[in-house]
mmCIF file of C-alpha atoms in Angstrom:
data_model
loop_
_atom_site.group_PDB
_atom_site.id
_atom_site.type_symbol
_atom_site.label_atom_id
_atom_site.label_comp_id
_atom_site.label_asym_id
_atom_site.label_seq_id
_atom_site.Cartn_x
_atom_site.Cartn_y
_atom_site.Cartn_z
ATOM 1 C CA GLY S 1 0.241 -0.187 -0.484
ATOM 2 C CA ALA S 2 1.067 3.353 -0.427
ATOM 3 C CA VAL S 3 2.936 5.381 2.248
ATOM 4 C CA VAL S 4 2.572 8.272 3.978
ATOM 5 C CA SER S 5 4.845 10.152 5.986
ATOM 6 C CA GLN S 6 4.562 13.293 9.059
ATOM 7 C CA HIS S 7 6.482 14.908 10.968
ATOM 8 C CA PRO S 8 7.096 15.886 13.203
ATOM 9 C CA SER S 9 5.738 12.533 15.604
ATOM 10 C CA ARG S 10 5.824 14.862 18.499
ATOM 11 C CA VAL S 11 5.540 17.693 19.919
ATOM 12 C CA ILE S 12 5.544 20.311 22.918
ATOM 13 C CA CYS S 13 4.950 23.670 23.135
ATOM 14 C CA LYS S 14 4.345 26.525 25.377
ATOM 15 C CA SER S 15 0.520 28.156 24.963
ATOM 16 C CA GLY S 16 0.215 30.758 21.991
ATOM 17 C CA THR S 17 2.962 29.273 19.944
ATOM 18 C CA SER S 18 2.210 27.946 15.610
ATOM 19 C CA VAL S 19 3.163 24.632 15.448
ATOM 20 C CA LYS S 20 4.249 23.106 11.908
ATOM 21 C CA ILE S 21 3.114 19.457 10.843
ATOM 22 C CA GLU S 22 4.300 17.889 7.797
ATOM 23 C CA CYS S 23 2.894 15.082 6.207
ATOM 24 C CA ARG S 24 4.254 13.437 2.701
ATOM 25 C CA SER S 25 3.064 11.424 0.302
ATOM 26 C CA LEU S 26 6.159 9.277 -0.336
ATOM 27 C CA ASP S 27 6.417 7.969 -4.192
ATOM 28 C CA PHE S 28 3.193 8.518 -5.098
ATOM 29 C CA GLN S 29 1.019 11.537 -5.910
ATOM 30 C CA ALA S 30 -1.756 13.073 -3.610
ATOM 31 C CA THR S 31 -3.913 15.704 -4.843
ATOM 32 C CA THR S 32 -5.714 15.269 -1.649
ATOM 33 C CA MET S 33 -4.764 14.654 1.497
ATOM 34 C CA PHE S 34 -6.994 14.706 4.736
ATOM 35 C CA TRP S 35 -6.271 16.280 8.146
ATOM 36 C CA TYR S 36 -8.282 14.489 11.072
ATOM 37 C CA ARG S 37 -7.707 15.260 14.417
ATOM 38 C CA GLN S 38 -8.368 12.560 17.375
ATOM 39 C CA PHE S 39 -8.347 12.494 21.382
ATOM 40 C CA PRO S 40 -8.000 9.917 23.861
ATOM 41 C CA LYS S 41 -10.485 6.814 23.308
ATOM 42 C CA LYS S 42 -12.246 8.939 21.089
ATOM 43 C CA SER S 43 -12.554 8.052 17.254
ATOM 44 C CA LEU S 44 -10.750 10.522 14.357
ATOM 45 C CA MET S 45 -12.786 13.704 13.377
ATOM 46 C CA LEU S 46 -11.897 14.789 9.957
ATOM 47 C CA MET S 47 -10.467 18.654 10.605
ATOM 48 C CA ALA S 48 -9.977 19.614 6.647
ATOM 49 C CA THR S 49 -9.559 18.476 3.101
ATOM 50 C CA SER S 50 -6.416 19.828 1.940
ATOM 51 C CA ASN S 51 -6.298 20.324 -2.100
ATOM 52 C CA GLU S 52 -3.261 20.546 -3.632
ATOM 53 C CA GLY S 53 -3.062 23.947 -5.500
ATOM 54 C CA SER S 54 -6.150 25.189 -3.816
ATOM 55 C CA LYS S 55 -8.013 26.502 -0.669
ATOM 56 C CA ALA S 56 -8.407 23.191 1.968
ATOM 57 C CA THR S 57 -11.865 22.729 2.711
ATOM 58 C CA TYR S 58 -12.881 22.889 6.887
ATOM 59 C CA GLU S 59 -15.790 20.687 8.278
ATOM 60 C CA GLN S 60 -18.030 22.555 9.777
ATOM 61 C CA GLY S 61 -16.740 24.096 13.605
ATOM 62 C CA VAL S 62 -13.277 23.560 12.583
ATOM 63 C CA GLU S 63 -11.898 26.874 12.194
ATOM 64 C CA LYS S 64 -10.008 27.731 9.108
ATOM 65 C CA ASP S 65 -7.894 30.853 10.651
ATOM 66 C CA LYS S 66 -6.559 28.476 13.438
ATOM 67 C CA PHE S 67 -5.576 25.757 11.540
ATOM 68 C CA LEU S 68 -3.424 26.774 8.452
ATOM 69 C CA ILE S 69 -3.748 23.963 5.868
ATOM 70 C CA ASN S 70 -1.033 24.642 2.507
ATOM 71 C CA HIS S 71 -0.926 21.760 -0.001
ATOM 72 C CA ALA S 72 1.588 23.252 -2.066
ATOM 73 C CA SER S 73 3.213 20.442 -4.255
ATOM 74 C CA LEU S 74 1.494 17.188 -4.727
ATOM 75 C CA THR S 75 3.488 15.658 -2.106
ATOM 76 C CA LEU S 76 3.263 17.725 0.455
ATOM 77 C CA SER S 77 0.408 19.231 3.058
ATOM 78 C CA THR S 78 0.835 21.161 5.895
ATOM 79 C CA LEU S 79 -0.976 21.513 9.183
ATOM 80 C CA THR S 80 -0.105 24.606 10.896
ATOM 81 C CA VAL S 81 -1.536 24.839 14.438
ATOM 82 C CA THR S 82 -1.592 29.159 15.163
ATOM 83 C CA SER S 83 -1.248 30.375 18.751
ATOM 84 C CA ALA S 84 -1.719 26.787 20.552
ATOM 85 C CA HIS S 85 -3.898 26.821 23.612
ATOM 86 C CA PRO S 86 -3.551 23.159 26.359
ATOM 87 C CA GLU S 87 -7.236 21.894 24.404
ATOM 88 C CA ASP S 88 -5.613 21.958 21.238
ATOM 89 C CA SER S 89 -4.032 18.958 22.413
ATOM 90 C CA SER S 90 -4.359 16.116 20.712
ATOM 91 C CA PHE S 91 -3.247 13.588 17.916
ATOM 92 C CA TYR S 92 -3.161 14.699 14.669
ATOM 93 C CA ILE S 93 -2.913 12.351 11.409
ATOM 94 C CA CYS S 94 -3.121 12.676 8.265
ATOM 95 C CA SER S 95 -4.086 10.892 5.506
ATOM 96 C CA ALA S 96 -3.711 10.377 0.782
ATOM 97 C CA ARG S 97 -5.945 8.935 -0.914
ATOM 98 C CA GLY S 98 -4.647 5.832 -2.800
ATOM 99 C CA THR S 99 -5.689 2.339 -4.182
ATOM 100 C CA SER S 100 -5.931 -1.046 -2.650
ATOM 101 C CA GLY S 101 -6.429 -3.293 -4.985
ATOM 102 C CA SER S 102 -9.103 -1.888 -7.165
ATOM 103 C CA LYS S 103 -10.472 0.370 -4.308
ATOM 104 C CA GLU S 104 -9.671 3.808 -3.921
ATOM 105 C CA THR S 105 -8.860 3.913 0.046
ATOM 106 C CA GLN S 106 -6.603 6.025 2.451
ATOM 107 C CA TYR S 107 -3.511 5.727 3.851
ATOM 108 C CA PHE S 108 -2.817 7.480 6.691
ATOM 109 C CA GLY S 109 0.578 9.023 8.387
ATOM 110 C CA PRO S 110 2.206 7.879 11.948
ATOM 111 C CA GLY S 111 0.397 10.926 13.557
ATOM 112 C CA THR S 112 1.459 13.111 15.195
ATOM 113 C CA ARG S 113 1.106 14.306 18.926
ATOM 114 C CA LEU S 114 0.732 17.263 20.493
ATOM 115 C CA LEU S 115 0.747 18.697 23.773
ATOM 116 C CA VAL S 116 0.408 22.408 24.404
ATOM 117 C CA LEU S 117 1.716 23.095 28.178
ATOM 118 C CA ARG B 1 -27.707 9.039 14.283
ATOM 119 C CA LYS B 2 -24.264 8.001 13.093
ATOM 120 C CA GLU B 3 -23.745 6.917 9.349
ATOM 121 C CA VAL B 4 -21.538 4.249 10.499
ATOM 122 C CA GLU B 5 -22.397 2.354 14.369
ATOM 123 C CA GLN B 6 -20.324 -0.129 15.741
ATOM 124 C CA ASP B 7 -20.193 -1.604 19.479
ATOM 125 C CA PRO B 8 -17.479 0.422 20.955
ATOM 126 C CA GLY B 9 -16.921 -3.246 23.001
ATOM 127 C CA PRO B 10 -14.447 -3.962 24.591
ATOM 128 C CA PHE B 11 -14.767 -7.189 23.351
ATOM 129 C CA ASN B 12 -12.566 -9.536 26.062
ATOM 130 C CA VAL B 13 -11.484 -12.572 24.229
ATOM 131 C CA PRO B 14 -9.526 -15.398 25.373
ATOM 132 C CA GLU B 15 -6.930 -16.686 23.127
ATOM 133 C CA GLY B 16 -7.478 -18.796 19.993
ATOM 134 C CA ALA B 17 -11.105 -18.040 20.470
ATOM 135 C CA THR B 18 -13.555 -16.442 17.151
ATOM 136 C CA VAL B 19 -14.744 -13.079 17.745
ATOM 137 C CA ALA B 20 -17.022 -11.076 15.052
ATOM 138 C CA PHE B 21 -17.439 -7.626 15.243
ATOM 139 C CA ASN B 22 -20.486 -6.273 13.217
ATOM 140 C CA CYS B 23 -21.034 -2.522 12.024
ATOM 141 C CA THR B 24 -24.144 -1.311 10.514
ATOM 142 C CA TYR B 25 -24.645 2.147 8.082
ATOM 143 C CA SER B 26 -27.130 4.454 7.103
ATOM 144 C CA ASN B 27 -26.456 5.971 3.665
ATOM 145 C CA SER B 28 -27.536 4.124 0.504
ATOM 146 C CA ALA B 29 -25.104 5.981 -1.130
ATOM 147 C CA SER B 30 -22.364 3.980 0.843
ATOM 148 C CA GLN B 31 -19.771 2.101 -2.217
ATOM 149 C CA SER B 32 -16.945 0.858 -0.321
ATOM 150 C CA PHE B 33 -16.296 -0.782 3.037
ATOM 151 C CA PHE B 34 -12.899 -1.713 4.691
ATOM 152 C CA TRP B 35 -12.070 -2.113 7.914
ATOM 153 C CA TYR B 36 -8.952 -0.659 9.500
ATOM 154 C CA ARG B 37 -7.015 -1.387 12.450
ATOM 155 C CA GLN B 38 -5.809 1.024 14.784
ATOM 156 C CA ASP B 39 -3.572 0.287 17.477
ATOM 157 C CA CYS B 40 -3.652 2.486 20.357
ATOM 158 C CA ARG B 41 -1.541 5.594 20.124
ATOM 159 C CA LYS B 42 -1.154 4.531 16.670
ATOM 160 C CA GLU B 43 -2.835 5.710 13.297
ATOM 161 C CA PRO B 44 -5.402 3.623 11.910
ATOM 162 C CA LYS B 45 -4.105 0.727 9.351
ATOM 163 C CA LEU B 46 -5.603 -0.823 6.181
ATOM 164 C CA LEU B 47 -6.609 -4.498 7.612
ATOM 165 C CA MET B 48 -8.784 -5.364 4.212
ATOM 166 C CA SER B 49 -11.048 -4.029 1.682
ATOM 167 C CA VAL B 50 -14.797 -6.358 1.794
ATOM 168 C CA TYR B 51 -16.173 -7.090 -1.299
ATOM 169 C CA SER B 52 -19.856 -7.844 -1.613
ATOM 170 C CA SER B 53 -18.957 -12.001 -2.178
ATOM 171 C CA GLY B 54 -17.433 -11.897 1.003
ATOM 172 C CA ASN B 55 -13.500 -12.366 1.173
ATOM 173 C CA GLU B 56 -10.816 -14.051 3.539
ATOM 174 C CA ASP B 57 -7.050 -13.101 4.394
ATOM 175 C CA GLY B 58 -6.079 -15.962 6.898
ATOM 176 C CA ARG B 59 -7.883 -15.497 9.703
ATOM 177 C CA PHE B 60 -9.875 -12.807 8.982
ATOM 178 C CA THR B 61 -13.338 -12.949 6.515
ATOM 179 C CA ALA B 62 -14.830 -10.711 6.317
ATOM 180 C CA GLN B 63 -18.931 -9.866 5.237
ATOM 181 C CA LEU B 64 -21.351 -7.244 3.541
ATOM 182 C CA ASN B 65 -24.883 -7.686 3.522
ATOM 183 C CA ARG B 66 -26.148 -4.688 1.817
ATOM 184 C CA ALA B 67 -29.718 -5.536 1.769
ATOM 185 C CA SER B 68 -29.794 -4.819 5.633
ATOM 186 C CA GLN B 69 -26.134 -2.308 5.565
ATOM 187 C CA TYR B 70 -24.524 -4.020 7.629
ATOM 188 C CA ILE B 71 -20.725 -5.538 7.561
ATOM 189 C CA SER B 72 -18.861 -8.120 9.499
ATOM 190 C CA LEU B 73 -15.710 -9.166 10.443
ATOM 191 C CA LEU B 74 -14.915 -12.362 12.415
ATOM 192 C CA ILE B 75 -11.300 -13.137 13.802
ATOM 193 C CA ARG B 76 -10.225 -17.064 14.189
ATOM 194 C CA ASP B 77 -7.709 -18.218 16.114
ATOM 195 C CA SER B 78 -7.268 -15.341 17.999
ATOM 196 C CA LYS B 79 -3.466 -14.020 18.646
ATOM 197 C CA LEU B 80 -2.624 -11.447 21.494
ATOM 198 C CA SER B 81 -1.530 -9.163 19.147
ATOM 199 C CA ASP B 82 -5.114 -8.992 17.732
ATOM 200 C CA SER B 83 -5.693 -7.006 20.403
ATOM 201 C CA ALA B 84 -6.539 -3.232 19.114
ATOM 202 C CA THR B 85 -9.305 -1.453 18.435
ATOM 203 C CA TYR B 86 -11.047 -2.490 14.675
ATOM 204 C CA LEU B 87 -12.760 0.593 12.820
ATOM 205 C CA CYS B 88 -15.488 0.034 10.112
ATOM 206 C CA VAL B 89 -15.149 2.750 7.304
ATOM 207 C CA VAL B 90 -17.572 3.007 4.331
ATOM 208 C CA ARG B 91 -17.600 5.116 0.902
ATOM 209 C CA ILE B 92 -20.565 6.960 0.775
ATOM 210 C CA GLU B 93 -20.848 8.314 -3.064
ATOM 211 C CA GLY B 94 -20.378 11.995 -3.552
ATOM 212 C CA ARG B 95 -17.277 12.104 -0.370
ATOM 213 C CA ARG B 96 -13.561 12.262 -1.020
ATOM 214 C CA ALA B 97 -12.806 11.661 2.605
ATOM 215 C CA LEU B 98 -14.330 8.258 4.109
ATOM 216 C CA THR B 99 -16.302 7.776 6.802
ATOM 217 C CA PHE B 100 -15.329 6.069 10.211
ATOM 218 C CA GLY B 101 -17.084 4.432 12.513
ATOM 219 C CA SER B 102 -16.001 5.105 16.569
ATOM 220 C CA GLY B 103 -14.056 1.527 16.490
ATOM 221 C CA THR B 104 -14.195 -1.111 18.178
ATOM 222 C CA ARG B 105 -12.639 -2.490 21.308
ATOM 223 C CA LEU B 106 -10.907 -6.179 20.801
ATOM 224 C CA GLN B 107 -8.895 -7.221 23.850
ATOM 225 C CA VAL B 108 -7.536 -10.841 23.300
ATOM 226 C CA GLN B 109 -6.116 -11.795 27.409
ATOM 227 C CA PRO B 110 -3.876 -15.317 27.707
#
Protein backbone atom coordinates (compact mmCIF):
# COMPACT_ATOMS: atom_id res chain seq x y z
CA GLY A 1 0.00 0.00 0.00
CA ALA A 2 0.87 3.65 -0.23
CA VAL A 3 3.13 5.22 2.37
CA VAL A 4 2.52 8.52 4.08
CA SER A 5 5.04 10.16 6.36
CA GLN A 6 4.38 12.79 8.98
CA HIS A 7 6.71 15.05 10.92
CA PRO A 8 7.22 15.68 13.76
CA SER A 9 5.92 12.62 15.56
CA ARG A 10 5.65 14.45 18.83
CA VAL A 11 5.80 18.10 19.85
CA ILE A 12 5.48 19.93 23.12
CA CYS A 13 5.00 23.66 22.98
CA LYS A 14 4.00 26.59 25.14
CA SER A 15 0.56 28.10 24.95
CA GLY A 16 0.38 30.85 22.34
CA THR A 17 2.99 29.44 20.00
CA SER A 18 2.37 28.03 16.52
CA VAL A 19 3.17 24.49 15.47
CA LYS A 20 3.63 23.21 11.92
CA ILE A 21 3.03 19.59 11.00
CA GLU A 22 4.17 18.19 7.67
CA CYS A 23 2.56 15.34 5.77
CA ARG A 24 4.23 13.76 2.78
CA SER A 25 3.12 11.10 0.35
CA LEU A 26 6.03 8.86 -0.55
CA ASP A 27 6.31 7.38 -4.03
CA PHE A 28 2.93 8.63 -5.13
CA GLN A 29 1.22 11.92 -5.82
CA ALA A 30 -1.64 13.01 -3.65
CA THR A 31 -3.85 15.74 -5.03
CA THR A 32 -6.01 15.40 -1.95
CA MET A 33 -4.94 14.90 1.63
CA PHE A 34 -7.03 14.85 4.75
CA TRP A 35 -6.31 16.08 8.24
CA TYR A 36 -7.86 14.37 11.25
CA ARG A 37 -7.76 14.92 14.96
CA GLN A 38 -8.28 12.25 17.57
CA PHE A 39 -8.74 12.77 21.28
CA PRO A 40 -7.98 9.91 23.70
CA LYS A 41 -10.37 6.99 23.36
CA LYS A 42 -12.42 8.91 20.80
CA SER A 43 -12.97 8.36 17.11
CA LEU A 44 -11.17 10.11 14.28
CA MET A 45 -12.62 13.49 13.43
CA LEU A 46 -12.08 14.92 9.98
CA MET A 47 -10.88 18.50 10.28
CA ALA A 48 -10.27 19.49 6.69
CA THR A 49 -9.55 18.33 3.18
CA SER A 50 -6.37 19.69 1.69
CA ASN A 51 -6.37 20.32 -2.06
CA GLU A 52 -3.18 20.77 -4.05
CA GLY A 53 -3.03 24.25 -5.50
CA SER A 54 -6.25 25.50 -3.96
CA LYS A 55 -7.84 26.33 -0.63
CA ALA A 56 -8.57 23.66 1.91
CA THR A 57 -12.13 22.63 2.68
CA TYR A 58 -12.87 22.76 6.40
CA GLU A 59 -15.42 20.72 8.28
CA GLN A 60 -18.11 22.47 10.26
CA GLY A 61 -16.82 23.81 13.55
CA VAL A 62 -13.14 23.86 12.54
CA GLU A 63 -11.62 27.34 12.50
CA LYS A 64 -9.75 27.90 9.27
CA ASP A 65 -7.77 30.80 10.72
CA LYS A 66 -6.57 28.67 13.59
CA PHE A 67 -5.71 25.56 11.59
CA LEU A 68 -3.88 26.77 8.51
CA ILE A 69 -3.46 24.24 5.74
CA ASN A 70 -1.12 24.57 2.80
CA HIS A 71 -0.88 22.00 0.02
CA ALA A 72 1.88 23.46 -2.10
CA SER A 73 2.87 20.34 -4.02
CA LEU A 74 1.52 16.95 -4.96
CA THR A 75 3.48 15.29 -2.18
CA LEU A 76 3.34 17.76 0.70
CA SER A 77 0.60 19.22 2.86
CA THR A 78 1.18 21.17 6.05
CA LEU A 79 -1.08 21.93 8.98
CA THR A 80 -0.17 24.86 11.22
CA VAL A 81 -1.86 25.16 14.57
CA THR A 82 -1.69 28.87 15.31
CA SER A 83 -1.66 30.32 18.81
CA ALA A 84 -1.98 26.86 20.29
CA HIS A 85 -3.83 26.38 23.57
CA PRO A 86 -3.96 23.38 25.92
CA GLU A 87 -7.32 22.31 24.47
CA ASP A 88 -5.57 21.86 21.10
CA SER A 89 -3.54 19.04 22.60
CA SER A 90 -4.46 15.99 20.56
CA PHE A 91 -3.28 13.38 18.07
CA TYR A 92 -3.20 14.89 14.57
CA ILE A 93 -3.15 12.45 11.66
CA CYS A 94 -2.91 13.13 7.96
CA SER A 95 -4.14 10.82 5.27
CA ALA A 96 -3.83 10.52 1.51
CA ARG A 97 -5.91 8.67 -1.02
CA GLY A 98 -4.41 5.60 -2.58
CA THR A 99 -5.45 2.33 -4.13
CA SER A 100 -5.72 -1.09 -2.53
CA GLY A 101 -6.38 -3.71 -5.17
CA SER A 102 -9.12 -2.20 -7.27
CA LYS A 103 -10.48 0.03 -4.55
CA GLU A 104 -9.55 3.57 -3.65
CA THR A 105 -8.96 3.97 0.04
CA GLN A 106 -6.96 6.13 2.44
CA TYR A 107 -3.55 5.62 3.94
CA PHE A 108 -2.56 7.37 7.13
CA GLY A 109 0.61 9.01 8.33
CA PRO A 110 1.96 7.90 11.70
CA GLY A 111 0.42 10.89 13.44
CA THR A 112 1.71 13.82 15.46
CA ARG A 113 1.07 13.97 19.16
CA LEU A 114 0.75 17.61 20.22
CA LEU A 115 0.93 18.69 23.82
CA VAL A 116 0.37 22.35 24.59
CA LEU A 117 1.46 23.45 28.03
CA ARG B 1 -27.68 9.19 14.14
CA LYS B 2 -24.14 8.24 13.16
CA GLU B 3 -23.67 7.12 9.58
CA VAL B 4 -21.49 4.21 10.64
CA GLU B 5 -22.33 2.49 13.91
CA GLN B 6 -20.23 0.02 15.84
CA ASP B 7 -20.45 -1.56 19.26
CA PRO B 8 -17.56 0.10 21.14
CA GLY B 9 -16.86 -3.03 23.20
CA PRO B 10 -14.52 -3.93 24.68
CA PHE B 11 -14.64 -7.51 23.56
CA ASN B 12 -12.51 -9.56 25.93
CA VAL B 13 -11.75 -12.98 24.51
CA PRO B 14 -9.22 -15.72 25.31
CA GLU B 15 -6.46 -16.63 22.91
CA GLY B 16 -7.67 -19.01 20.23
CA ALA B 17 -11.26 -17.82 20.36
CA THR B 18 -13.31 -16.75 17.38
CA VAL B 19 -14.75 -13.27 17.59
CA ALA B 20 -17.08 -11.35 15.29
CA PHE B 21 -17.76 -7.65 14.96
CA ASN B 22 -20.72 -6.11 13.20
CA CYS B 23 -21.11 -2.65 11.79
CA THR B 24 -24.16 -0.95 10.33
CA TYR B 25 -24.27 1.94 7.91
CA SER B 26 -27.20 4.19 7.19
CA ASN B 27 -26.30 6.04 4.01
CA SER B 28 -27.62 4.20 0.95
CA ALA B 29 -24.99 5.97 -1.16
CA SER B 30 -22.28 3.92 0.53
CA GLN B 31 -20.17 2.35 -2.17
CA SER B 32 -17.03 0.79 -0.74
CA PHE B 33 -16.29 -0.77 2.60
CA PHE B 34 -13.18 -1.43 4.61
CA TRP B 35 -11.94 -2.60 7.96
CA TYR B 36 -9.07 -0.69 9.52
CA ARG B 37 -7.13 -1.56 12.62
CA GLN B 38 -5.82 1.01 15.07
CA ASP B 39 -3.39 0.17 17.83
CA CYS B 40 -3.21 2.31 20.94
CA ARG B 41 -1.57 5.69 20.20
CA LYS B 42 -0.95 4.73 16.57
CA GLU B 43 -2.50 5.61 13.24
CA PRO B 44 -5.24 3.49 11.61
CA LYS B 45 -3.99 0.90 9.14
CA LEU B 46 -5.96 -0.78 6.42
CA LEU B 47 -6.77 -4.35 7.42
CA MET B 48 -8.85 -5.40 4.45
CA SER B 49 -11.36 -4.24 1.91
CA VAL B 50 -14.82 -5.79 2.03
CA TYR B 51 -16.28 -7.22 -1.15
CA SER B 52 -19.91 -8.05 -1.84
CA SER B 53 -19.16 -11.74 -2.20
CA GLY B 54 -17.28 -11.80 1.08
CA ASN B 55 -13.55 -12.22 1.32
CA GLU B 56 -11.00 -13.89 3.48
CA ASP B 57 -7.44 -13.02 4.40
CA GLY B 58 -5.85 -15.65 6.58
CA ARG B 59 -7.70 -15.70 9.89
CA PHE B 60 -9.85 -12.72 8.93
CA THR B 61 -13.14 -12.93 7.04
CA ALA B 62 -15.21 -9.93 5.99
CA GLN B 63 -18.81 -10.02 4.85
CA LEU B 64 -21.10 -7.39 3.38
CA ASN B 65 -24.89 -7.45 3.41
CA ARG B 66 -26.12 -4.57 1.27
CA ALA B 67 -29.80 -5.34 1.81
CA SER B 68 -29.45 -5.03 5.57
CA GLN B 69 -26.66 -2.47 5.36
CA TYR B 70 -24.22 -4.20 7.64
CA ILE B 71 -20.66 -5.37 7.46
CA SER B 72 -18.99 -7.98 9.59
CA LEU B 73 -15.47 -9.01 10.50
CA LEU B 74 -14.70 -12.47 11.81
CA ILE B 75 -11.38 -13.24 13.45
CA ARG B 76 -10.52 -16.91 13.98
CA ASP B 77 -7.91 -18.31 16.34
CA SER B 78 -7.38 -14.96 18.08
CA LYS B 79 -3.82 -13.97 18.92
CA LEU B 80 -2.64 -11.60 21.61
CA SER B 81 -1.38 -9.37 18.81
CA ASP B 82 -4.94 -8.98 17.50
CA SER B 83 -5.71 -6.71 20.47
CA ALA B 84 -6.58 -3.36 18.93
CA THR B 85 -9.49 -1.18 17.91
CA TYR B 86 -11.20 -2.22 14.69
CA LEU B 87 -12.69 0.57 12.61
CA CYS B 88 -15.51 0.04 10.16
CA VAL B 89 -15.04 2.41 7.24
CA VAL B 90 -17.30 3.39 4.37
CA ARG B 91 -16.85 5.41 1.18
CA ILE B 92 -19.97 7.40 0.47
CA GLU B 93 -20.64 8.57 -3.06
CA GLY B 94 -19.90 12.26 -3.50
CA ARG B 95 -17.54 12.51 -0.53
CA ARG B 96 -13.82 12.58 -0.85
CA ALA B 97 -13.02 11.50 2.69
CA LEU B 98 -13.90 8.11 4.04
CA THR B 99 -16.46 7.89 6.84
CA PHE B 100 -15.23 6.11 9.94
CA GLY B 101 -17.08 4.31 12.68
CA SER B 102 -15.92 4.97 16.21
CA GLY B 103 -14.37 1.53 16.46
CA THR B 104 -14.73 -1.70 18.40
CA ARG B 105 -12.05 -2.49 20.93
CA LEU B 106 -10.78 -6.06 21.11
CA GLN B 107 -8.68 -7.37 23.97
CA VAL B 108 -7.31 -10.90 23.56
CA GLN B 109 -6.24 -12.39 26.84
CA PRO B 110 -3.73 -15.17 27.53
